[in-house]
Short mmCIF file of C-alpha atoms in Angstrom, two decimals:
data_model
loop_
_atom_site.label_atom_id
_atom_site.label_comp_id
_atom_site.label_asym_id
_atom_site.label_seq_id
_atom_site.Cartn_x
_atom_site.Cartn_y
_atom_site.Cartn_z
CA UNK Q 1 0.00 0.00 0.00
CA UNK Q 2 3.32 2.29 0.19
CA UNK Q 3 2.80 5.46 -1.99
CA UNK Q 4 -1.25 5.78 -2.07
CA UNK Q 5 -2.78 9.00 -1.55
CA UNK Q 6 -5.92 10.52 -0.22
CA UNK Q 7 -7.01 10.73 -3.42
CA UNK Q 8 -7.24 6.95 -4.22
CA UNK Q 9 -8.11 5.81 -0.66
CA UNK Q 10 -10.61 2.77 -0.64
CA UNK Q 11 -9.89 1.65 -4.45
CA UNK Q 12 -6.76 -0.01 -5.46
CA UNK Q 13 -4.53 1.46 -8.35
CA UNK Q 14 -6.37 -0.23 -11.34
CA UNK Q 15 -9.77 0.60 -9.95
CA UNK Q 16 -10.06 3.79 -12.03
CA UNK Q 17 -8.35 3.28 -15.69
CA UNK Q 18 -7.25 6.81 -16.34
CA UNK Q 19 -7.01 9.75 -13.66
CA UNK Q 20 -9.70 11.99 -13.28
CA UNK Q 21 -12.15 10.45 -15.70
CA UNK Q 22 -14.51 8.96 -12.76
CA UNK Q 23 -14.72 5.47 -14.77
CA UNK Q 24 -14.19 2.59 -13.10
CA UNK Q 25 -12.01 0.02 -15.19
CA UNK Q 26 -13.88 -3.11 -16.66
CA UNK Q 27 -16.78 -1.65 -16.04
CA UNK Q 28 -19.64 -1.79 -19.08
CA UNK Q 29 -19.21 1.41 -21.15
CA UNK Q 30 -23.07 2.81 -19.76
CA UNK Q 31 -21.89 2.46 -16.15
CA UNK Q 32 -22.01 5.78 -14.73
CA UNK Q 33 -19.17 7.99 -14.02
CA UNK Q 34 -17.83 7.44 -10.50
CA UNK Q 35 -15.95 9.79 -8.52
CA UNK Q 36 -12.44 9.42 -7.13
CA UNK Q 37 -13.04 8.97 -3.30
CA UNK Q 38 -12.29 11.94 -0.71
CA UNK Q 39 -12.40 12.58 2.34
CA UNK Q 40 -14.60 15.63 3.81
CA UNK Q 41 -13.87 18.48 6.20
CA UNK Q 42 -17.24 20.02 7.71
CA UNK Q 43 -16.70 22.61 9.59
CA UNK Q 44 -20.64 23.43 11.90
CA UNK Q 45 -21.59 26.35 13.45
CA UNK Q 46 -24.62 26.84 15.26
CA UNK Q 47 -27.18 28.81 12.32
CA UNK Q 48 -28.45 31.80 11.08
CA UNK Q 49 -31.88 33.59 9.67
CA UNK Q 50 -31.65 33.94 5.78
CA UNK Q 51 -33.16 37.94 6.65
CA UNK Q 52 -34.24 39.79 9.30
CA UNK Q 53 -37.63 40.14 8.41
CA UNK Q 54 -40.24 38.54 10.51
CA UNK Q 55 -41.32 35.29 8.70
CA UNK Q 56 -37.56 34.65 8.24
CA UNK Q 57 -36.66 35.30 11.60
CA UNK Q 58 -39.67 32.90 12.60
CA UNK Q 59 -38.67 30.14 11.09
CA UNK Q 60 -35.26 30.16 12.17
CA UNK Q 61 -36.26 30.53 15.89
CA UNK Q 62 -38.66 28.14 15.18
CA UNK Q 63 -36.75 25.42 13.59
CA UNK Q 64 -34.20 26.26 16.89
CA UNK Q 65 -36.72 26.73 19.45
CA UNK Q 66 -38.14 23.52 18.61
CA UNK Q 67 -34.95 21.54 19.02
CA UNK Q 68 -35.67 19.13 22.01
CA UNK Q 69 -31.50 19.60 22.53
CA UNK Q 70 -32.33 23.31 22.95
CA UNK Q 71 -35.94 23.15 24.82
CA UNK Q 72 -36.44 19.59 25.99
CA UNK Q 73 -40.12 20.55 27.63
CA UNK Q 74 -42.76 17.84 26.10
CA UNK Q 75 -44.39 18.88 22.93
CA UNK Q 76 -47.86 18.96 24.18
CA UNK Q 77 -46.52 21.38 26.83
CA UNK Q 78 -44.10 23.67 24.62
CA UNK Q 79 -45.29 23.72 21.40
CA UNK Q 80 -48.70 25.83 21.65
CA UNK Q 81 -47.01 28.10 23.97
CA UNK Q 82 -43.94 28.50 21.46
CA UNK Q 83 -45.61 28.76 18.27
CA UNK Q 84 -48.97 30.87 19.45
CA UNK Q 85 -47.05 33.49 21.53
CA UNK Q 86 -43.40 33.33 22.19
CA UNK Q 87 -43.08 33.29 17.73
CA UNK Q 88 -45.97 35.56 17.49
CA UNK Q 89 -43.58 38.82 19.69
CA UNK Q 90 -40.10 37.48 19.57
CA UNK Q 91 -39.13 37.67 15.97
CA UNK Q 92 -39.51 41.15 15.63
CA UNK Q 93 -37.21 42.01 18.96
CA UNK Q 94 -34.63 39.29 17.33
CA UNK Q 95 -35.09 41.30 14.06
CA UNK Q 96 -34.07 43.96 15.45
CA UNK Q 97 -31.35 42.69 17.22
CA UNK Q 98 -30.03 40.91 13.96
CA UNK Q 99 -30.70 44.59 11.78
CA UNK Q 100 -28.26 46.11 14.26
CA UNK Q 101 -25.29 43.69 13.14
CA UNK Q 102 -26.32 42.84 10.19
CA UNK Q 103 -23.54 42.59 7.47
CA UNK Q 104 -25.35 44.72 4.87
CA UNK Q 105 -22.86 44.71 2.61
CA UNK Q 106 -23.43 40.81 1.80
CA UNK Q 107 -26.80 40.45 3.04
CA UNK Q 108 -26.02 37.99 5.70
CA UNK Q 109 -25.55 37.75 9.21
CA UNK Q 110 -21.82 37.93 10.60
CA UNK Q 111 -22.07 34.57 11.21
CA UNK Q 112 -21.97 33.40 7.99
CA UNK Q 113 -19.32 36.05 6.66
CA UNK Q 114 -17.53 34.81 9.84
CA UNK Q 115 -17.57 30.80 9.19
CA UNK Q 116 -17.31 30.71 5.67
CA UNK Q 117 -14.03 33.23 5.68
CA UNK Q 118 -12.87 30.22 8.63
CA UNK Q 119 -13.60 27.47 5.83
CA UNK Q 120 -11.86 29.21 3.22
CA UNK Q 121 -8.31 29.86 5.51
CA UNK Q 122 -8.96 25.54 6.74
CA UNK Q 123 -9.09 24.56 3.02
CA UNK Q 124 -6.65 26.62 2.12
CA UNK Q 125 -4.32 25.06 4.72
CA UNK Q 126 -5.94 21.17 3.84
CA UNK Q 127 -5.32 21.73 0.37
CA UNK Q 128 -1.41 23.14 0.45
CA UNK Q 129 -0.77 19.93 2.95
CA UNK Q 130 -3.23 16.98 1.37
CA UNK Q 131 -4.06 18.23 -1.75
CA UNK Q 132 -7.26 17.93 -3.74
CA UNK Q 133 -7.97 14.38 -1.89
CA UNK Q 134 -9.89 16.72 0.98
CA UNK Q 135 -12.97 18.23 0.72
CA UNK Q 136 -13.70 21.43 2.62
CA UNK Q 137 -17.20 23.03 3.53
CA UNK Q 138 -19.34 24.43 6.10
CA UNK Q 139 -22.83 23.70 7.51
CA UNK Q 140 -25.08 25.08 10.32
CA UNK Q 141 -27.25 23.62 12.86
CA UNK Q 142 -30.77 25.91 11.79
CA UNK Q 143 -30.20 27.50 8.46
CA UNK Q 144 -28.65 27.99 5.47
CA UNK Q 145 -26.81 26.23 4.30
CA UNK Q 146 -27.93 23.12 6.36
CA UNK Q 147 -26.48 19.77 7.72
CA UNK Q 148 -27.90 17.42 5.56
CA UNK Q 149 -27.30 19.41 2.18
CA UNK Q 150 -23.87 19.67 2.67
CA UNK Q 151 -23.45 16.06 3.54
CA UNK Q 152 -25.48 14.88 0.73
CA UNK Q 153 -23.02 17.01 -1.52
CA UNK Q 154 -19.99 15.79 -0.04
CA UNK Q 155 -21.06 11.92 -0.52
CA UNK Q 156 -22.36 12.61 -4.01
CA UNK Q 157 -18.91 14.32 -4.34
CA UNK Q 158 -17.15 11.20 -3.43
CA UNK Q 159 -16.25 11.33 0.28
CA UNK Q 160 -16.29 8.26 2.05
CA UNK Q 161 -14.92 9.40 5.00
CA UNK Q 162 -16.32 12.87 6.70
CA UNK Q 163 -14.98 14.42 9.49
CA UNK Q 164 -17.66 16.70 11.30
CA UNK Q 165 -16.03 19.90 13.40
CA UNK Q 166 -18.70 21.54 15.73
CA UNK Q 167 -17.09 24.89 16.08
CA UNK Q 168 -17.72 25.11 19.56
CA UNK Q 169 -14.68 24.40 22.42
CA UNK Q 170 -16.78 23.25 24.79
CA UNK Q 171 -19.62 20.17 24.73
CA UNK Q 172 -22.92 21.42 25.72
CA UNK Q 173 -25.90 19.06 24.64
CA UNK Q 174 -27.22 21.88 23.40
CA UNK Q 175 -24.56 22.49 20.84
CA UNK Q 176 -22.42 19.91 20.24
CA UNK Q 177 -24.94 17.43 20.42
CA UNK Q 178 -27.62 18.78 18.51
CA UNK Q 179 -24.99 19.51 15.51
CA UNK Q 180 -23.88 15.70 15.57
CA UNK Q 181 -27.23 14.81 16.04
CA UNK Q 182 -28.22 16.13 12.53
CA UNK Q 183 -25.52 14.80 10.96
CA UNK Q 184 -26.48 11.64 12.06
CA UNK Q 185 -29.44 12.12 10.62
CA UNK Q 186 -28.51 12.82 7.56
CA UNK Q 187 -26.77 9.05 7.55
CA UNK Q 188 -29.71 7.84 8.58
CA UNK Q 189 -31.42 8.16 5.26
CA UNK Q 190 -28.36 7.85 3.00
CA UNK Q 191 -28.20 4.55 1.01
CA UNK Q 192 -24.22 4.91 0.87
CA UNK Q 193 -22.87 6.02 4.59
CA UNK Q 194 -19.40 7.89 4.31
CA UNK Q 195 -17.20 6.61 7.38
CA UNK Q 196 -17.93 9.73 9.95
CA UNK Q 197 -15.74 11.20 12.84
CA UNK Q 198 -16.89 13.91 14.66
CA UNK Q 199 -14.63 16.60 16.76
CA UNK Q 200 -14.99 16.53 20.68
CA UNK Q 201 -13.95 19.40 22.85
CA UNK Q 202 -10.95 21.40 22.26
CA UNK Q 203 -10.74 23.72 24.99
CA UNK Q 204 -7.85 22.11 26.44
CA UNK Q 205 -6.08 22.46 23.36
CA UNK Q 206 -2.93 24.62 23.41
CA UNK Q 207 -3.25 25.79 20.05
CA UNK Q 208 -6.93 27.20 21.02
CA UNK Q 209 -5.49 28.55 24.65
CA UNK Q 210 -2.40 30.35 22.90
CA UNK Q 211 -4.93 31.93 20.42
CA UNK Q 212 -7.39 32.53 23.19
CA UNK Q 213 -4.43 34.36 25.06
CA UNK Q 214 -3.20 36.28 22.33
CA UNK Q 215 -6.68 38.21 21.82
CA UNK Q 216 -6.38 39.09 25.55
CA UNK Q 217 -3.12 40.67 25.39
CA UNK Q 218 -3.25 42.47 22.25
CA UNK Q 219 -6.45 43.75 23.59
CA UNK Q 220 -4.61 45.26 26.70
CA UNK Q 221 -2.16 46.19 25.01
CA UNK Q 222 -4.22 48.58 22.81
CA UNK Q 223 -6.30 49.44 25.66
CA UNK Q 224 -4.97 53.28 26.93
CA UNK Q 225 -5.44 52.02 30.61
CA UNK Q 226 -5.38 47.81 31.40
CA UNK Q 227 -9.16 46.87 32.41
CA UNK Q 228 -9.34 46.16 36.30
CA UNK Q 229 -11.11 42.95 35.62
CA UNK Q 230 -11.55 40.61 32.68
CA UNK Q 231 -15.07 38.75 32.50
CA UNK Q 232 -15.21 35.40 30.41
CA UNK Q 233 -18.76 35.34 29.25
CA UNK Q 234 -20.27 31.97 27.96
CA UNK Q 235 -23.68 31.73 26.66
CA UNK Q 236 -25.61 30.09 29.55
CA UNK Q 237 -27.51 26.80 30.40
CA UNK Q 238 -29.97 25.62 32.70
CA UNK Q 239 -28.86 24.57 35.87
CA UNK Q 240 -30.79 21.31 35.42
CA UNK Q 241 -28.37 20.40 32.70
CA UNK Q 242 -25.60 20.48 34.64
CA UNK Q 243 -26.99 18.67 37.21
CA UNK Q 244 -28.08 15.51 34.48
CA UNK Q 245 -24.19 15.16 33.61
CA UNK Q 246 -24.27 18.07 30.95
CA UNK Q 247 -19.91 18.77 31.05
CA UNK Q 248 -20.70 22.37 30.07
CA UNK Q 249 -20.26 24.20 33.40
CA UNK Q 250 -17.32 22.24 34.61
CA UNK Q 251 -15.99 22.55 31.15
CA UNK Q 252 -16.37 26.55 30.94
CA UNK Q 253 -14.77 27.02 34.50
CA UNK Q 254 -11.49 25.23 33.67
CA UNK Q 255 -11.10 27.18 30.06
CA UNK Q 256 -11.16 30.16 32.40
CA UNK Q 257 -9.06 28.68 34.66
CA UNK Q 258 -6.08 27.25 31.66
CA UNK Q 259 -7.18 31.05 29.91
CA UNK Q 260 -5.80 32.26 33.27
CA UNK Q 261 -2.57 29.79 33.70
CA UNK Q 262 -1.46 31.12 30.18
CA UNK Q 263 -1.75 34.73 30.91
CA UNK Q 264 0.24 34.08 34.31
CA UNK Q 265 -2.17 36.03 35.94
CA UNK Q 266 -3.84 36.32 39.65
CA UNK Q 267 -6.78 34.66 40.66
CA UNK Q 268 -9.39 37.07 40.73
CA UNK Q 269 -7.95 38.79 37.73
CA UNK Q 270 -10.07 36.50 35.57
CA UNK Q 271 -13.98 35.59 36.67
CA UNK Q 272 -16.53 33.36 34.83
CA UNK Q 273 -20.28 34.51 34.30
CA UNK Q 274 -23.03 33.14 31.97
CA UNK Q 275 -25.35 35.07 29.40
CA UNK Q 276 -28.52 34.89 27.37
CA UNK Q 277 -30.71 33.12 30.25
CA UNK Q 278 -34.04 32.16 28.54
CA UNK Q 279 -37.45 30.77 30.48
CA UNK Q 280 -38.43 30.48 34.32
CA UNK Q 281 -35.84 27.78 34.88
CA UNK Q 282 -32.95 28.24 36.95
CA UNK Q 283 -29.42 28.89 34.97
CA UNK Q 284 -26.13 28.46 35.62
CA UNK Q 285 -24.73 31.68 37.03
CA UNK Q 286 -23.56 34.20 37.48
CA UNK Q 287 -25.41 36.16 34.81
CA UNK Q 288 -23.05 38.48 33.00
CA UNK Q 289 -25.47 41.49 32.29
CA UNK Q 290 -25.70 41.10 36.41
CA UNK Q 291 -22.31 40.37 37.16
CA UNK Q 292 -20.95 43.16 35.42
CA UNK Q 293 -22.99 45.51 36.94
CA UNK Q 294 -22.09 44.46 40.11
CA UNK Q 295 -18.54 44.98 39.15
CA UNK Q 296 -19.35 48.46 38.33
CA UNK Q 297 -21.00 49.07 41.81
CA UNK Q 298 -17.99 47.64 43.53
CA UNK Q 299 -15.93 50.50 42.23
CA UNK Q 300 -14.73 48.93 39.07
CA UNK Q 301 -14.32 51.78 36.19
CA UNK Q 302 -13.17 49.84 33.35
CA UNK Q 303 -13.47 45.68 32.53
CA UNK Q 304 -12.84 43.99 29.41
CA UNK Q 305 -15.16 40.83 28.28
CA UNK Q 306 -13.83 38.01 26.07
CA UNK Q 307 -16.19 35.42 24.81
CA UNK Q 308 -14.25 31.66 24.73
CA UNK Q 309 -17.66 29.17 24.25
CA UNK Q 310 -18.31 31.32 20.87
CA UNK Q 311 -15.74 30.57 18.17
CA UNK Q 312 -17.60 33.25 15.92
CA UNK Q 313 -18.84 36.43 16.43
CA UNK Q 314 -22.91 36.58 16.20
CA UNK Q 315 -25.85 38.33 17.95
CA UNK Q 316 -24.89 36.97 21.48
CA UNK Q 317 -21.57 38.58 21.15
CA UNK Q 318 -22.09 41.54 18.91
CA UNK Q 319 -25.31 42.63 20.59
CA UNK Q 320 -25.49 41.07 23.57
CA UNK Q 321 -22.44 41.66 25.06
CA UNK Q 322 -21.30 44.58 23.31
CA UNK Q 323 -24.30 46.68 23.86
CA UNK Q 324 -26.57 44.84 26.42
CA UNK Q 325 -24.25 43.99 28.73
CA UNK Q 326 -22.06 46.87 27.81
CA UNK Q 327 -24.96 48.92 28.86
CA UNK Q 328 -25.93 47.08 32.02
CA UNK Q 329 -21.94 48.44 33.38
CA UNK Q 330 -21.88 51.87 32.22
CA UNK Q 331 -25.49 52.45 33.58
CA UNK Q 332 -24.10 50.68 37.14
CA UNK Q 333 -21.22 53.49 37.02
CA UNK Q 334 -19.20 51.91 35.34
CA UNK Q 335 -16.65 54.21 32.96
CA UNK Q 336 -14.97 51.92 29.85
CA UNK Q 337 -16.03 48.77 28.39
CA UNK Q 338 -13.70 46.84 26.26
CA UNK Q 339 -15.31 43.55 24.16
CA UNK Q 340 -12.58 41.64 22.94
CA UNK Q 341 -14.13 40.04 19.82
CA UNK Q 342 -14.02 36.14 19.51
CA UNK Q 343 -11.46 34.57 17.35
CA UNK Q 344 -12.78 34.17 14.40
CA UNK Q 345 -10.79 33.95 11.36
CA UNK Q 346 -7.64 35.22 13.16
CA UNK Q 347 -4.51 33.30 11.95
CA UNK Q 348 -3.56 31.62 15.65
CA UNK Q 349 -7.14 30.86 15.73
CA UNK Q 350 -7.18 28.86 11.87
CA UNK Q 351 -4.01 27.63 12.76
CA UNK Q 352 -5.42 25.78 15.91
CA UNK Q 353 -8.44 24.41 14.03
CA UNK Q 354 -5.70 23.06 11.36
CA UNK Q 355 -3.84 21.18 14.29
CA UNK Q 356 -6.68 20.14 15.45
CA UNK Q 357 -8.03 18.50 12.38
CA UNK Q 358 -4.74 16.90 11.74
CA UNK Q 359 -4.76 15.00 14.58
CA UNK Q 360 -8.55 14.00 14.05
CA UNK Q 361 -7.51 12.73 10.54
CA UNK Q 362 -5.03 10.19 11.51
CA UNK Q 363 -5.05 6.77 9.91
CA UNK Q 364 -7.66 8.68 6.81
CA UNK Q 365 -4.77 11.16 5.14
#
């Protein structure tokens, strides 16, 4: 087997009888053309609305409201109550939440400018170290362009093997999971399975702590005066989750903890809080938009807030924190407010999710 490629993995040398042309050798000349097998890169992100008009922004909350990953309440119990009034007020306040970053410019949230710009700089790096045997795309959980269309295309493309990336460092069922859990689905109805791997957490990484790090400092570095305090913010859970063997929580405390350990800074120089709480349940805590305010009454004038469970900027980031919770400080008496922006398509940050993959191909490049 010494000297085969990715790009003939699965079929021996005489399989295909001249590269490129897709036809299998001794097969009858009517057989259809088959392509040479790949294997695929997907690289998930959570989703976006298509607009930011109302029936778009309904059924995107819809299809993510209605996730039992997400909202795991009985149908009987959460559906009328969902689709009759919660979808009936909240797409117009989401609207406008989404208008307010919207990347007008390309007609999309910054989401997708985000993730597909991260897919480009991964294929890029794929394709200079495996060649054209890799496939490289992008998918999101609710949205455009979904799960199960990109899969299809990838098998139909030829990859028998697909490794699925959930873009998010930490495992939270409803994240990681859910993603996998539609990619599964897509297998599910597929007469020809590829061979699938999917990513677990990668907080602990130190390719994704050094990049993590990096943002930090160059943010107080540009800062005129250092922030007093730095607030991790990661989008919250209910407490209930945690408590039925969800890692989430633990996992969020010890990124802030390693994010800490690689700064070489003190203790209370770094705290943990949780945003975007959502129902009557009780969340994991404390909540940021509280916590910072808090800060702000205890004589803090200026903190900076970083954002490690979000590998892309989006409207928990961009509008939440940087105006919500920016808000909820300056109103407490709080004086300067610096939002480090997530990682995005930041060199270190591509560079991790490279590594990363690497190691998750093993044994298929």
């Amino acid at each position: 087997m010494q000297g085969m490629t990715s790009a003939n993995i699965g079929q021996t040398p005489n399989d295909l009888d001249a590269p490129g042309n897709g036809r299998l050798a001794h097969a009858p000349p009517n057989h259809p053309p088959v392509p040479r097998p790949k294997v695929g890169v997907v690289l998930a992100n959570l989703g976006t609305p298509d607009a930011t008009d109302y029936w778009s922004m309904r059924r995107y909350l819809s299809e993510f409201l209605s996730d039992k990953r997400v909202v795991d309440y009985p149908d009987w119990k959460w559906q009328p109550l969902l689709q009759l009034i919660i979808l009936s007020r909240r797409p117009f306040a989401s609207g406008k939440a989404y208008r307010g970053i919207w990347n007008t410019e390309r007609d999309e949230s910054p989401l997708l400018t985000i993730t597909r710009e991260q897919t480009r700089k991964v294929a890029e790096g794929l394709h200079a170290q495996y060649g054209e045997g890799v496939m490289v795309d992008f998918c999101m959980r609710y949205g455009n362009p979904s799960t199960d269309s990109v899969l299809t295309r990838m098998q139909a493309a030829g990859c028998e093997r697909i490794l699925f990336f959930p873009l998010y460092p930490q495992y939270a069922s409803p994240t990681t999971a859910t993603a996998n859990d539609q990619a599964f689905r897509t297998l599910m109805r597929l007469k020809w399975q590829p061979a699938i791997r999917t990513v677990p957490a990668y907080f602990e990484h130190p390719d994704y702590l050094d990049a993590l790090a990096n943002s930090v400092r160059e943010a107080y570095e540009a800062a005129e005066t250092p922030p007093e305090v730095l607030v991790a913010s990661y989008h919250g859970v209910p407490k209930r989750y945690l408590l039925e063997g969800d890692p989430y929580h633990c996992q969020c405390q010890k990124t802030t903890r390693l994010l800490r350990e690689r700064l070489g800074w003190e203790e209370d120089a770094i705290q943990t809080a949780f945003q975007s709480k959502f129902g009557p349940e009780e969340w994991v805590g404390p909540a940021s938009v509280e916590h910072v305010a808090e800060l702000a009454r205890q004589g803090n004038k200026h903190i900076a807030v970083v954002s490690p469970a979000f590998s892309s900027d989006c409207v928990e980031t961009l509008e939440e924190i940087n105006e919500e919770i920016r808000e909820s400080f300056l109103a407490a008496g709080g004086e300067r407010f610096t939002y480090i922006p997530c990682l995005n398509d930041r060199d270190d940050h591509v560079a991790a999710l490279l590594s990363i993959i690497d190691n998750e191909l093993s044994g298929w490049m």
